[in-house]
Each structure stands twice: as C-alpha cells, then as structure tokens.
Coordinates of C-alpha atoms in Angstrom, one line a residue:
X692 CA 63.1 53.4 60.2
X693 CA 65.1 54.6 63.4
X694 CA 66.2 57.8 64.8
X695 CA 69.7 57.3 65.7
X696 CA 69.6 60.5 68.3
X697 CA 67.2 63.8 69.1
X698 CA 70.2 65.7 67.6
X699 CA 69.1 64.3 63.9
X700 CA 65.6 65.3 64.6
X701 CA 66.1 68.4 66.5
X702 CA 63.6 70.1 63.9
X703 CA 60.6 67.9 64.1
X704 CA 58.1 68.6 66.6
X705 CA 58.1 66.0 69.3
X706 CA 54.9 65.2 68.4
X707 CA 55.8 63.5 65.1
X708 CA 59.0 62.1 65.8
X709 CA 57.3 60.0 68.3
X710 CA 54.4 58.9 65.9
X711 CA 56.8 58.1 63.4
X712 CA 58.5 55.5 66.3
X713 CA 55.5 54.3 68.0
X714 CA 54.5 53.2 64.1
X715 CA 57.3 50.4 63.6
X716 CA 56.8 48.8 67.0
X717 CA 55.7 45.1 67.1
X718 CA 52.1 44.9 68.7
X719 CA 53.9 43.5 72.2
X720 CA 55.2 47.4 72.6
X721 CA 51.8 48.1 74.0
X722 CA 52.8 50.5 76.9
X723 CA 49.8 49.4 79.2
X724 CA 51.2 47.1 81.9
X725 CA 50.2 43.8 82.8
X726 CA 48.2 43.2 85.7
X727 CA 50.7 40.9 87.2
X728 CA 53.0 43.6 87.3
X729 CA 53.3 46.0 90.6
X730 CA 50.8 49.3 90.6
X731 CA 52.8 52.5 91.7
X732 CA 51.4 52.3 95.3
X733 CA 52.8 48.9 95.6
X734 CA 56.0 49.7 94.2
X735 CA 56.1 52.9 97.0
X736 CA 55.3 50.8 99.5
X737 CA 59.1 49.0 98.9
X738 CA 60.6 51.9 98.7
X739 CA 58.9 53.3 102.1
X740 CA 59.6 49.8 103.5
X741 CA 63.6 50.5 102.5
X742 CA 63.5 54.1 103.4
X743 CA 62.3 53.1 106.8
X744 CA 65.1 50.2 107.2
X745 CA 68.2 53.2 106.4
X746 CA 70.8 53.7 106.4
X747 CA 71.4 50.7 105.4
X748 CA 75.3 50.5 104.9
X749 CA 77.3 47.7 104.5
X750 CA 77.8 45.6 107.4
X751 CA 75.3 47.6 110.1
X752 CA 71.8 46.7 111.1
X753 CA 70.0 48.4 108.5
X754 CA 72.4 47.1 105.6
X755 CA 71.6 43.3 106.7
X756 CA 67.6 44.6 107.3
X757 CA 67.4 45.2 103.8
X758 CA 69.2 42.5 102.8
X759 CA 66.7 40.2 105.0
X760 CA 64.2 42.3 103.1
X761 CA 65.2 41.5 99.8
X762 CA 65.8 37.8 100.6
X763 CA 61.8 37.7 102.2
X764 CA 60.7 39.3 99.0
X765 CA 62.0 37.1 96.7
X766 CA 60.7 34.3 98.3
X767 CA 56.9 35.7 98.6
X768 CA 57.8 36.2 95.2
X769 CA 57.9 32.8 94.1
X770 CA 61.8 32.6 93.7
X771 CA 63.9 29.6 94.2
X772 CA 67.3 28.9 95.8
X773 CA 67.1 32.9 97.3
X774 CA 70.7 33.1 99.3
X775 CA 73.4 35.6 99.9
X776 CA 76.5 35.9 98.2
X777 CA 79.0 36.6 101.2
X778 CA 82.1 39.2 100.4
X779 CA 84.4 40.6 103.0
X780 CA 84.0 44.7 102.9
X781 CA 84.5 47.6 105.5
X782 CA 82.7 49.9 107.7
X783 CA 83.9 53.5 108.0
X784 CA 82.6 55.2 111.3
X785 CA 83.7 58.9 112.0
X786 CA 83.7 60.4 115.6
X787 CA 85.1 63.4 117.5
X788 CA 85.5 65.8 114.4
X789 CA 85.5 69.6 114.0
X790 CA 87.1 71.9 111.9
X791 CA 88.2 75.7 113.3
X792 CA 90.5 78.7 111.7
X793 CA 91.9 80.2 114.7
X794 CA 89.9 80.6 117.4
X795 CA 86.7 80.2 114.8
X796 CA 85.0 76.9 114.6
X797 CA 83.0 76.1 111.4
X798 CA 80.0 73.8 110.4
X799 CA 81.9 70.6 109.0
X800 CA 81.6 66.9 107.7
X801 CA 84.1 64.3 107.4
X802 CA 84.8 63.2 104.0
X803 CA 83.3 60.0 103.6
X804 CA 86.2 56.6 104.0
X805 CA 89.1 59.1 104.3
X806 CA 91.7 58.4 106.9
X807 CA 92.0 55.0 106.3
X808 CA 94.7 52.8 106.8
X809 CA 95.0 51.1 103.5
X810 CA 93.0 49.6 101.1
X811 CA 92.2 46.3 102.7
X812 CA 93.1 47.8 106.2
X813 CA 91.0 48.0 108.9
X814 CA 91.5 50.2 112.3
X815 CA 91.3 53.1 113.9
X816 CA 93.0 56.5 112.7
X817 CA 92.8 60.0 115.0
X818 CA 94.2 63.3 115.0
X819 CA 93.8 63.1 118.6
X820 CA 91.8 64.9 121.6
X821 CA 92.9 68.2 120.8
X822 CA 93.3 67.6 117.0
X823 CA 96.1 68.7 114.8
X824 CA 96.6 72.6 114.0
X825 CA 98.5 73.8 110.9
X826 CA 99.0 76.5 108.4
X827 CA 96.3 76.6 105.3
X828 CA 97.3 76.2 101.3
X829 CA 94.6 77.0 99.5
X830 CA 94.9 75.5 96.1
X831 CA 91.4 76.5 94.9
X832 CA 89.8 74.5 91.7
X833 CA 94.1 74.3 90.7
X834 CA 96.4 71.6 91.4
X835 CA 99.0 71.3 93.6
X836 CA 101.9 71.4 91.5
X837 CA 104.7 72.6 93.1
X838 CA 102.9 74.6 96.0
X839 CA 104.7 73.6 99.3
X840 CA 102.0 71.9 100.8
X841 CA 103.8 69.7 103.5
X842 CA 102.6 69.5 106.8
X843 CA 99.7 71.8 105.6
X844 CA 96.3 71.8 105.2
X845 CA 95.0 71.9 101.7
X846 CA 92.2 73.8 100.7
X847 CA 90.5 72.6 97.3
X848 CA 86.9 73.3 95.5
X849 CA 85.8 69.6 94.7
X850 CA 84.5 69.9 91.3
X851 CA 81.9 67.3 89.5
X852 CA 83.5 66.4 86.7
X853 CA 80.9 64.5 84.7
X854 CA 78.1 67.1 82.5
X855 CA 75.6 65.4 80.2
X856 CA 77.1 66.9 77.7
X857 CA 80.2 64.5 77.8
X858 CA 77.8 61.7 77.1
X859 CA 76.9 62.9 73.9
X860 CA 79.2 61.1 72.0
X861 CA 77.8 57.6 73.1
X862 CA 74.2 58.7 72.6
X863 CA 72.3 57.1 70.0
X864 CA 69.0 57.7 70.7
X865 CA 67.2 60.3 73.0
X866 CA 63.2 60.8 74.3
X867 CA 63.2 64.1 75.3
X868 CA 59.7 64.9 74.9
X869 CA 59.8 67.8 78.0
X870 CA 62.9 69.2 76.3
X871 CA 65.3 68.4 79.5
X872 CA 68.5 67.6 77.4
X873 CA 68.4 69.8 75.3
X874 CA 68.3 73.0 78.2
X875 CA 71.9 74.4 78.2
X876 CA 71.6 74.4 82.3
X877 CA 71.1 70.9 82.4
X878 CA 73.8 69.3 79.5
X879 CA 76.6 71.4 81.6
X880 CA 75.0 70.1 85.3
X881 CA 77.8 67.4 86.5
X882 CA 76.6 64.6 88.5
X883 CA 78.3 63.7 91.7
X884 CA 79.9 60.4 91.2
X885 CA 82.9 61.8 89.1
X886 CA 84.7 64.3 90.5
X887 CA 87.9 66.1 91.3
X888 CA 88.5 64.2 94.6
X889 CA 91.1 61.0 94.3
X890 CA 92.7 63.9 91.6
X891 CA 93.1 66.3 94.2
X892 CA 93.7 63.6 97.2
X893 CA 96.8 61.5 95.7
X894 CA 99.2 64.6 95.3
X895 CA 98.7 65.9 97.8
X896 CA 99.3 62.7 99.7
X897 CA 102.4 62.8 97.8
X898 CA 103.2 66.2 98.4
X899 CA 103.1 65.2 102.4
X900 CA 99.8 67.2 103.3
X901 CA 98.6 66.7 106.6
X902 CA 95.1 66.7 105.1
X903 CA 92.5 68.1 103.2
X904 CA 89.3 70.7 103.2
X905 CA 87.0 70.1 100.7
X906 CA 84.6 73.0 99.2
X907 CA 81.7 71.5 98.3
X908 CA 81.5 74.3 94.9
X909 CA 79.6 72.8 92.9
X910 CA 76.5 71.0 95.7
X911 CA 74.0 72.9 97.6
X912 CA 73.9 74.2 100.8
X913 CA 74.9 70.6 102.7
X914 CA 77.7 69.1 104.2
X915 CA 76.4 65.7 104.0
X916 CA 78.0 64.8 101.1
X917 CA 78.5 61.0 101.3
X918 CA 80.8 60.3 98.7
X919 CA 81.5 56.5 97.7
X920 CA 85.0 54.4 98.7
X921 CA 87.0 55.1 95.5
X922 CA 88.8 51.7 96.0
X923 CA 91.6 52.6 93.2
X924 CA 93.0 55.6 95.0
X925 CA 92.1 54.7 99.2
X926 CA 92.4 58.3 100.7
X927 CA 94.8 57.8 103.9
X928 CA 94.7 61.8 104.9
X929 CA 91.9 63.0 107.1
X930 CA 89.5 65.0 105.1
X931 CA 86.5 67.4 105.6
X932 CA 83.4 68.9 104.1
X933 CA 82.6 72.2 104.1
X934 CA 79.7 73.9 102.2
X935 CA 80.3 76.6 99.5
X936 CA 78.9 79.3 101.7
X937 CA 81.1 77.9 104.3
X938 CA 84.0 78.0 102.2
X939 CA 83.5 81.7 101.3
X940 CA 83.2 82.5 105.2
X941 CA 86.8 80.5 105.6
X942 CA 88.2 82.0 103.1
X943 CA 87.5 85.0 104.3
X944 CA 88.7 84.8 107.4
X945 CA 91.9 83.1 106.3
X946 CA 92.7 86.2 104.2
X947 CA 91.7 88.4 106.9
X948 CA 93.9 86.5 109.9
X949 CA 96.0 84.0 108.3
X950 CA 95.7 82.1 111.3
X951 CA 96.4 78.3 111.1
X952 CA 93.4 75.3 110.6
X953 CA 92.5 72.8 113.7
X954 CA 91.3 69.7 112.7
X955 CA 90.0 66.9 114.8
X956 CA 88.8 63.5 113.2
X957 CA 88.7 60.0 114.8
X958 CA 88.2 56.9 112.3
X959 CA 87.0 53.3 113.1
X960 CA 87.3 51.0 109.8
X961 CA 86.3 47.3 110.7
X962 CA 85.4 44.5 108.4
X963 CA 82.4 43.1 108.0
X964 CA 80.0 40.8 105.8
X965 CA 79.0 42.3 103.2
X966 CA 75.3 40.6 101.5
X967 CA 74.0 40.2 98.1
X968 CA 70.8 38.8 97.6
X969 CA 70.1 36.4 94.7
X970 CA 67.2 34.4 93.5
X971 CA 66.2 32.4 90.5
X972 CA 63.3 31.5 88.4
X973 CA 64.1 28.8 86.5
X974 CA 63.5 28.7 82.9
X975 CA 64.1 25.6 79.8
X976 CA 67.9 26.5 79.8
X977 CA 70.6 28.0 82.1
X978 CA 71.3 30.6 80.0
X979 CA 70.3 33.3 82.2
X980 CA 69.2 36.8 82.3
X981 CA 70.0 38.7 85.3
X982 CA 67.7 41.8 86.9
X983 CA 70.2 43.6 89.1
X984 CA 70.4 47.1 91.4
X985 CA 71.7 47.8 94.7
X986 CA 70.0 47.7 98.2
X987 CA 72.4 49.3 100.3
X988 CA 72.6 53.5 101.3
X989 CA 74.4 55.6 103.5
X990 CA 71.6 57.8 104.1
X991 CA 67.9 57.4 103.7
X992 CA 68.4 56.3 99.7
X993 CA 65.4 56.5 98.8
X994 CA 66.2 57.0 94.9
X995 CA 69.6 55.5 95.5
X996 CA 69.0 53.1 95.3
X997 CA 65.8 52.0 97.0
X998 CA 64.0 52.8 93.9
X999 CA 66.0 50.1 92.0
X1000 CA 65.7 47.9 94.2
X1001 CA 61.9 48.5 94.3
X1002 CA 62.2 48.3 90.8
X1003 CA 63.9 44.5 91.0
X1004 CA 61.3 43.4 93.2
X1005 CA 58.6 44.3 91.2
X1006 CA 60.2 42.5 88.1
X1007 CA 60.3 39.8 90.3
X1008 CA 56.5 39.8 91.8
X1009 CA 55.5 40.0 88.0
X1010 CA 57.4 37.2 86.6
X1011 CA 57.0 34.9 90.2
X1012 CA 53.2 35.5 89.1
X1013 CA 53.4 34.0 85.9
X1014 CA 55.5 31.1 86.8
X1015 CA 52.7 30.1 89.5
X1016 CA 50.4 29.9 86.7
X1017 CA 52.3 27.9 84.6
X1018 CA 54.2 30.3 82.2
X1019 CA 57.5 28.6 80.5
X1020 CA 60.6 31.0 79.8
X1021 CA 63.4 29.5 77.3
X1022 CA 66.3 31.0 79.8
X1023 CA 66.6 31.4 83.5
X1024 CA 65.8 34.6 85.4
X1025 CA 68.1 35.8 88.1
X1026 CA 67.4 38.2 90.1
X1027 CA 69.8 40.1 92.1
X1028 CA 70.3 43.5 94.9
X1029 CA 74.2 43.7 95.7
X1030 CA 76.0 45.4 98.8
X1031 CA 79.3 47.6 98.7
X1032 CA 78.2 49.9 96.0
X1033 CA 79.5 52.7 98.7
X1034 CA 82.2 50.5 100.0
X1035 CA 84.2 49.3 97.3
X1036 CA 82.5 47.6 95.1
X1037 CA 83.7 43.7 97.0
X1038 CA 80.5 41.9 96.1
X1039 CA 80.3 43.4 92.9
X1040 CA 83.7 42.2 92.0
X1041 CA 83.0 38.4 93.6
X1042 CA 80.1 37.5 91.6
X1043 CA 81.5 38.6 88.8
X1044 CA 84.3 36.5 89.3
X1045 CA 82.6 33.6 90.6
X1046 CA 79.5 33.7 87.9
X1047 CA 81.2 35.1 84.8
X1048 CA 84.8 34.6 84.8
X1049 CA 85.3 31.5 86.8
X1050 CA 81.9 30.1 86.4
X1051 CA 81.4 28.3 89.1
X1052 CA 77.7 27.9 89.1
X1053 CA 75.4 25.9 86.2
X1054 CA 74.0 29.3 85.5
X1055 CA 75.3 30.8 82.5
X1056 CA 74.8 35.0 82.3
X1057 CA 74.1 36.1 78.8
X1058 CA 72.2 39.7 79.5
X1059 CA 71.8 41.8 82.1
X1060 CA 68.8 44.7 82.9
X1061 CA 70.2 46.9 85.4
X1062 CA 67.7 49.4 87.4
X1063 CA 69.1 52.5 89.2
X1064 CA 67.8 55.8 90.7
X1065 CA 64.2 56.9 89.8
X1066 CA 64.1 60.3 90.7
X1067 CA 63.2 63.9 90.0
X1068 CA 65.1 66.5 88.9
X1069 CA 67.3 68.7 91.5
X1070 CA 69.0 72.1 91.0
X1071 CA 70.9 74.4 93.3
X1072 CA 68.8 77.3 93.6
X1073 CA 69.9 81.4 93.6
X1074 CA 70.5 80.8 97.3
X1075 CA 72.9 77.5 97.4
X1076 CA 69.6 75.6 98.5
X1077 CA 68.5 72.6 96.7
X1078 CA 65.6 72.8 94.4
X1079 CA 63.6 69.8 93.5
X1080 CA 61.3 69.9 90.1
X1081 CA 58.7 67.3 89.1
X1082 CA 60.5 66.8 85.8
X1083 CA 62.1 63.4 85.3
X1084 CA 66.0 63.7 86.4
X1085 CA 67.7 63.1 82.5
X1086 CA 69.2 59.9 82.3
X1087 CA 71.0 57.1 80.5
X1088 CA 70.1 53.3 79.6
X1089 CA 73.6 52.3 79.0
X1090 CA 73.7 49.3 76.2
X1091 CA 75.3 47.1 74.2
X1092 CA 73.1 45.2 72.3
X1093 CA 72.5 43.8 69.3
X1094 CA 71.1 45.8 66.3
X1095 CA 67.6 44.1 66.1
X1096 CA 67.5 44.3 70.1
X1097 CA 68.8 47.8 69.9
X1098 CA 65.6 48.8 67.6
X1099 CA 63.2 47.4 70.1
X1100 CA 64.9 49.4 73.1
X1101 CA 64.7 52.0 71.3
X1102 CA 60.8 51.7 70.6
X1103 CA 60.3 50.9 74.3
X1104 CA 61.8 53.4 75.7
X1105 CA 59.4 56.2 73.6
X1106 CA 56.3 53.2 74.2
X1107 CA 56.5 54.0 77.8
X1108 CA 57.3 57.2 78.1
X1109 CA 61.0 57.3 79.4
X1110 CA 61.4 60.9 78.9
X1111 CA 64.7 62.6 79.5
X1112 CA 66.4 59.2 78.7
X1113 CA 69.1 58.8 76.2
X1114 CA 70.1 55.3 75.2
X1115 CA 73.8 55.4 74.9
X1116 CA 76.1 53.0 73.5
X1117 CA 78.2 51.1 76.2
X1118 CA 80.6 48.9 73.8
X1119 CA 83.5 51.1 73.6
X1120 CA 83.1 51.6 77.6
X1121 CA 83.2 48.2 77.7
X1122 CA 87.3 47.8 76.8
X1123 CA 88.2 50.8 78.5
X1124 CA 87.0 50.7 81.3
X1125 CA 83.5 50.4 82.2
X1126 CA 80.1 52.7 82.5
X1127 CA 79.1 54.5 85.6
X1128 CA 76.7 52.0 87.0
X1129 CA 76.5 48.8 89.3
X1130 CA 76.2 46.7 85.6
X1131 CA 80.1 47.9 84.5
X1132 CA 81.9 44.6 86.5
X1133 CA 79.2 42.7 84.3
X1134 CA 80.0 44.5 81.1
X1135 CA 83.5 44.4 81.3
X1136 CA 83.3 40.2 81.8
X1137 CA 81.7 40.3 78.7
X1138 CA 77.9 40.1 79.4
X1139 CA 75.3 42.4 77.6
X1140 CA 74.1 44.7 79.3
X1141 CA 71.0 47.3 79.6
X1142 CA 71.5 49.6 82.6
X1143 CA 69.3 52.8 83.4
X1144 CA 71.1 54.9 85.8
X1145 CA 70.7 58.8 86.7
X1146 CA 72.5 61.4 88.2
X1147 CA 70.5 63.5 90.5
X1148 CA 72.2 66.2 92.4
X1149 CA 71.2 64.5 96.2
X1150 CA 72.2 61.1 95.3
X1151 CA 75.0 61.5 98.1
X1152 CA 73.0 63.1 100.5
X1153 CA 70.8 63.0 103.4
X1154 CA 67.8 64.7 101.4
X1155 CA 68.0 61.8 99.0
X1156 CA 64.4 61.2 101.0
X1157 CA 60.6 59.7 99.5
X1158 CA 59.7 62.9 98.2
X1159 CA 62.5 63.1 95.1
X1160 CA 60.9 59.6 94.0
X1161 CA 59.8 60.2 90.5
X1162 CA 56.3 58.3 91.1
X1163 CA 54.9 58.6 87.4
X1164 CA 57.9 57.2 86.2
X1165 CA 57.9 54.0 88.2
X1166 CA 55.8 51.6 86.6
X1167 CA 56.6 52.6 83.3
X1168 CA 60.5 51.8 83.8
X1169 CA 59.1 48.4 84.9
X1170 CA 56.8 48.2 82.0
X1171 CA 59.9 48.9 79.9
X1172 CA 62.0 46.6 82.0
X1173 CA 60.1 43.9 81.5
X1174 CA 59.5 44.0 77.4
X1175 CA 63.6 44.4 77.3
X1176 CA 63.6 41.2 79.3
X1177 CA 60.7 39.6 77.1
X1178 CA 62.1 40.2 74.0
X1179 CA 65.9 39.4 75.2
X1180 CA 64.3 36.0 76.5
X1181 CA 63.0 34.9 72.8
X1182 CA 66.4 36.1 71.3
X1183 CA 69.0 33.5 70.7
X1184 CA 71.8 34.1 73.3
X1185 CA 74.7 34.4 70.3
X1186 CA 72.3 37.8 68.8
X1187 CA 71.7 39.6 71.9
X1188 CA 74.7 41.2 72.4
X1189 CA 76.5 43.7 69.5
X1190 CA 79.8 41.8 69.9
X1191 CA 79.2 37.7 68.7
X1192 CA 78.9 35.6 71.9
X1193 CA 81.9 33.2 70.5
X1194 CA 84.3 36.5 70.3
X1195 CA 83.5 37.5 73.9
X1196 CA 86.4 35.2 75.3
X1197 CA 88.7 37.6 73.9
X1198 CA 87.3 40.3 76.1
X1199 CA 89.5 41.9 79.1
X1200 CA 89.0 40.3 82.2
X1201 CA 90.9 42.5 84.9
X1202 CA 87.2 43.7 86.6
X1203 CA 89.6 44.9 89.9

C-alpha cells in the first residue's frame, strides 16, 4: 500500500497516514541510527569547521581550505585514492562601486559576475573613477519591449520565479507532518535560484542599456544578494543591488527630480583552479554509487552548502567505519564535494564528462545520493527583515528510481522524520533539461539519481550563518541517506533506476 502524495490523503489525520506507512516498511527502516554514523554535535562541528574556513569561493584561500578539508576528511575517513578533479573556472572581484540619483548616493551591491567580458573571458571591466551618469528607465516587474532604453539605466524588480506550488505536478509523495506545504504562504514563497534576472538582463543588453538596477522585491532587507554565474546567458552590463526599501526611496526621488543615475563599478575576472574532491571505498564491483554536494560559498554557507557537505562526510565516517571492520559492499562507494556551483558549474560539467559520458575511469556510476541545504525555514517579516522559524525549510528529494526503490524512499523518508519533504519525480526533468540541484549534470547523463535540495530564502546571502542550521534534522537526513544507499547497494544496477539501464544510451547527452 503507498500514498502516492499528501494531496490524496489530505483528510486523514497525520497521525494515521503515517502508521499506515511505517506498517509496510522492511525491519531495516528502523529510524534509530547506527553508532558508526556521526552524532549531531559531530556533524556541527564540520559545519563550524566550513563556516569558519568561508567564504570559500572558487579559486580563493578559503575555496582551496575547504577543499584541503574535504580531501583530509576523507582520508581520516578511511577512503582510498582521495584527489581532486582540476577544472578551469573564474573569480569575479568587485571594487570601487556606488550607486547615486543626483546628487543622492544610495546603499548598493554589485550584482554578483555581472560586467564580464564573455563567457570564458577573463579581465578587468570599469565604468571608471568618476563612473558613468545617465538618464533612468524604469521598467518595473515589465519587460522592456519597446521602451527606449539605450544608453539608459534600467530599473527592474527582480522577481523569484520558482513557488512550491509549481512543483506540485512532479510530487509523488509528501511528509508533511507540521503542515508546512500545505500553508498557502509557503506553496506561493519563490526560492532564489530562479528568477527574473538573465530574462530581464539579455534585452536589455540587446536593447543597448548601459546597465541595470536591480530591486531586490521579493528578498528582505539586504543587499547581499549573491546570485550564482548563470553561465547560459553571461551578463556583460554592470549591474547593482538595491533593497526593496531602497528601491521605494529611489523611486521616489526619481519621480520627484528626474535627475539622471551615477554608477561606478570596477570588475576583476581571472581564472583559476577550480577543486573537486573525490574519494572511494571500494566495493566487489565498479559499479558505483556516488554521495555528492558542494563545498564551495560565497558567503559564510553554512546551509549552502556546508551542511551537505557535512552531510557527505558523515556518510563517509559511517561507511570508512565499517570497511575497517571488515564489511563487504557488492558496488563501489564514491564520494564526492564539487567547486563552481556559484561559478559556472566547470567541474560539474568535467566529471560528468569524464566519468559518465566518456568514461574514462574503471568506475562505472549507476546511482547517485545527492545532499543539499539543511536549514530552517526563513520569511520576510511585516518590516522587510528576515525572519527565521525552527520549522524545517520544505523541500524536495528529487528522483528517478525504480518502482520497488521508489516504495522504500518513500518509507524512509516518513521512518526518519523528513518533514516538509516532498519526493518528486525527476524523469521528465531528466530530457528537458535537468532539476535544480548539483545532481542535474548527473541525471541528464543518464545516472539515477536521489537529490534533497531546499530553497531557503538566505541561501544567497550573508546571513546564511550556523544559526539557520536545522540541527534536529541532521542526523536523520543521514540516517535516511544511508538506508537509500543500503538498499540501492543490494539492488541489481539494471532495477535501480525507473528507465532500464540498457535504454539509457539513448538518453541526451548535451550536459553544457
């Protein structure tokens, strides 16, 4: 018996519909966790020990710190052959900015890798000492169209574009045990990964802007907004940040004076090394499952993606403990903590290629367990300030396995208490383009994948600090984790994905 979603049980206590799940797990869904697997202090620890290294962007000191980090992990760990996979990526560095309306200066941030050269470009871009002044357009949450925006400034609200809501349609399952989905509020909160930005960015590019102004409309009271590199659309036009109470000052005063934008922006963009960390366990074949998040942040990160990496260490002192002992696996364990996921995506894109496409390695990558963001719940309050509950931020365990596997995801996800997690069904993702996690380079080469991934509102931002990490939750996503892994480890590696593993050939393999 299975509960395809919370929607088909919306009128049975919670209470029941979890007794009547919990009843048709195998005994192995025992949510009490080994004692070879990390405690919640422990699993802190890392993430203090991360938080402490930060930022850690690609190609500065704290990005190869915690690459270092990783590596020295691993090994105490028990893993073999632990080296980085090299990929060429940039560093974006902003100096000399301000933004002023008239004689007026206001509080403002550069828009995170805009102003570049090109996509593979490095150098430096400036508006000069004295910046560049111009008239304002301002476009609001519209489009361009045929507004004359040439040699103008362009004055947009940067929308999130992505509710929970929208996800609906791929849910198939949802623990919602402290009601968070199902609160009207929170299915029409966007997260801030999809937004209005490369939408807004290329026409007016096109159009011959001079730049862009970004109201932050839908964050809270910060500038900091560290958006990623959106490598398909590489935003040449100086760009900056300004809050939504900033924005209402501005606009103000625009309507009042009408008196012409000075902007002043200088950007360095250099290439450097960009390091993923990878380590093995070693199991009876090659076929190999790998354990994957992301180490690298452009602020403190502690739930992105410190957390998930905390999470991928802990995997990996659980399962280094049982090998020591003598425990056999039938397939290889890889473990893995990439770079670039603010940059471009580089090393992402190379092990794909070199592991799944071109396989250039003995190891063969039939499932991977993707861990990503950890964290509590975040609202922008009455007063544009952020908020931070001690509910579990809703997310998604994005998936496309097969139907017997499914079952048991399903059963371990209610087991350990994954509240505000839907299970959502990744395979039609899969052809058109890919899921909104570090796993979707993976996926779209073909491999099986379960990736947890959330949304929270600070994920950008500098307040992305220890205090949002969703403690109670941490060793239970490990717990859960690592019976996924268990049970994916005794499957036979044609049944654990929902597409046949001889049909997967036929899969698209553009992952650029």
């Amino acid at each position: 018996m299975r509960f395809r979603s919370f929607r088909t049980t919306a009128l049975l206590p919670i209470a029941v519909t979890s007794a009547l799940l919990v009843a048709v797990l195998p005994a192995e869904a025992a949510p009490t966790p080994p004692p070879t697997l990390p405690g919640t202090s422990a699993i802190m620890k890392t993430i203090s020990d991360l938080v402490k290294i930060a930022p850690r962007s690609t190609g500065s000191v704290g990005g190869k710190k915690a690459a270092d980090y990783v590596a020295q992990r691993f090994r105490q760990a028990g893993l073999t052959n632990v080296h980085y996979e090299t990929a060429t990526s940039f560093d974006w560095q902003p100096s000399n900015y301000s933004l002023a309306l008239g004689k007026k200066k206001f509080d403002a941030f550069p828009i995170s890798h805009s102003f570049v050269k090109g996509a593979s470009t490095p150098g430096i871009s400036t508006l000069g000492s004295k910046g560049r002044t111009a008239q304002v357009v301002d476009i609001g949450s519209g489009s361009i169209g045929s507004t004359d925006v040439k040699g103008k400034w362009v004055l947009f609200d940067l929308k999130f574009q992505l509710p929970l809501a929208a996800l609906v349609p791929f849910s198939t399952f949802l623990w919602d045990p402290g009601l968070s989905f199902v609160n009207l509020q929170t299915m029409l909160t966007a997260n801030p990964f999809v937004t209005s930005l490369s939408s807004t960015i290329q026409p007016a590019k096109e159009a011959g802007a001079l730049g862009v102004i970004g109201v932050l409309s839908d964050y809270f009271e910060s500038n900091r907004y560290h958006n990623e590199y959106y490598r398909k659309t590489p935003m040449t036009l100086p760009g900056m940040w300004i809050t939504k109470g900033e924005g209402a000052k501005f606009r103000a005063e625009l309507a009042r004076t009408g008196a012409p934008a000075t902007m002043k922006l200088t950007v360095k963009r250099s290439a450097v090394t960009a390091r993923t960390v990878v380590g093995f366990l070693e199991g009876v074949s090659k076929d190999t499952i790998m354990v994957q998040s992301h180490h690298d942040s452009q602020g403190p990160g502690a739930v992105e993606d410190a957390s998930g990496t905390a999470e991928v260490i802990a995997l990996a002192d659980h399962y280094g403990a049982l090998a020591k002992k003598g425990a056999k696996r039938q397939k290889t364990l890889m473990f893995a903590t990439f770079d670039t996921h603010f940059t471009g995506y580089q090393s992402h894109i190379a092990f794909t290629k070199k592991y799944v496409i071109d396989k250039k390695t003995p190891y063969r990558i039939v499932a991977n367990a993707t861990i990503e963001h950890i964290g509590k719940q975040a609202t922008v309050g009455l007063d544009g300030k952020l908020v931070t509950t001690n509910k579990t931020e809703p997310r998604g365990i994005f998936e496309n396995l097969s139907p017997l596997l499914k079952v048991q995801l399903d059963g371990i996800v209610v087991a350990n208490d994954l509240r505000s997690t839907a299970v959502l069904n990744a395979t039609a993702l899969e052809f058109i383009g890919g899921i909104p996690t570090d796993a979707s380079f993976i996926l779209r080469a073909g491999v099986p994948v379960v990736s947890l991934i959330a949304g929270p509102l600070y994920m950008y931002d500098e307040a992305d600090t220890l205090d949002k990490i969703d403690q109670p939750q941490l060793v239970p996503v490990a717990n859960a984790y690592r019976q996924i892994i268990d049970a994916i480890d005794t499957t036979p590696t044609a049944l654990i994905g929902l597409i046949p593993a001889p049909a997967r050939d036929l899969l698209p393999k553009n992952i650029s």
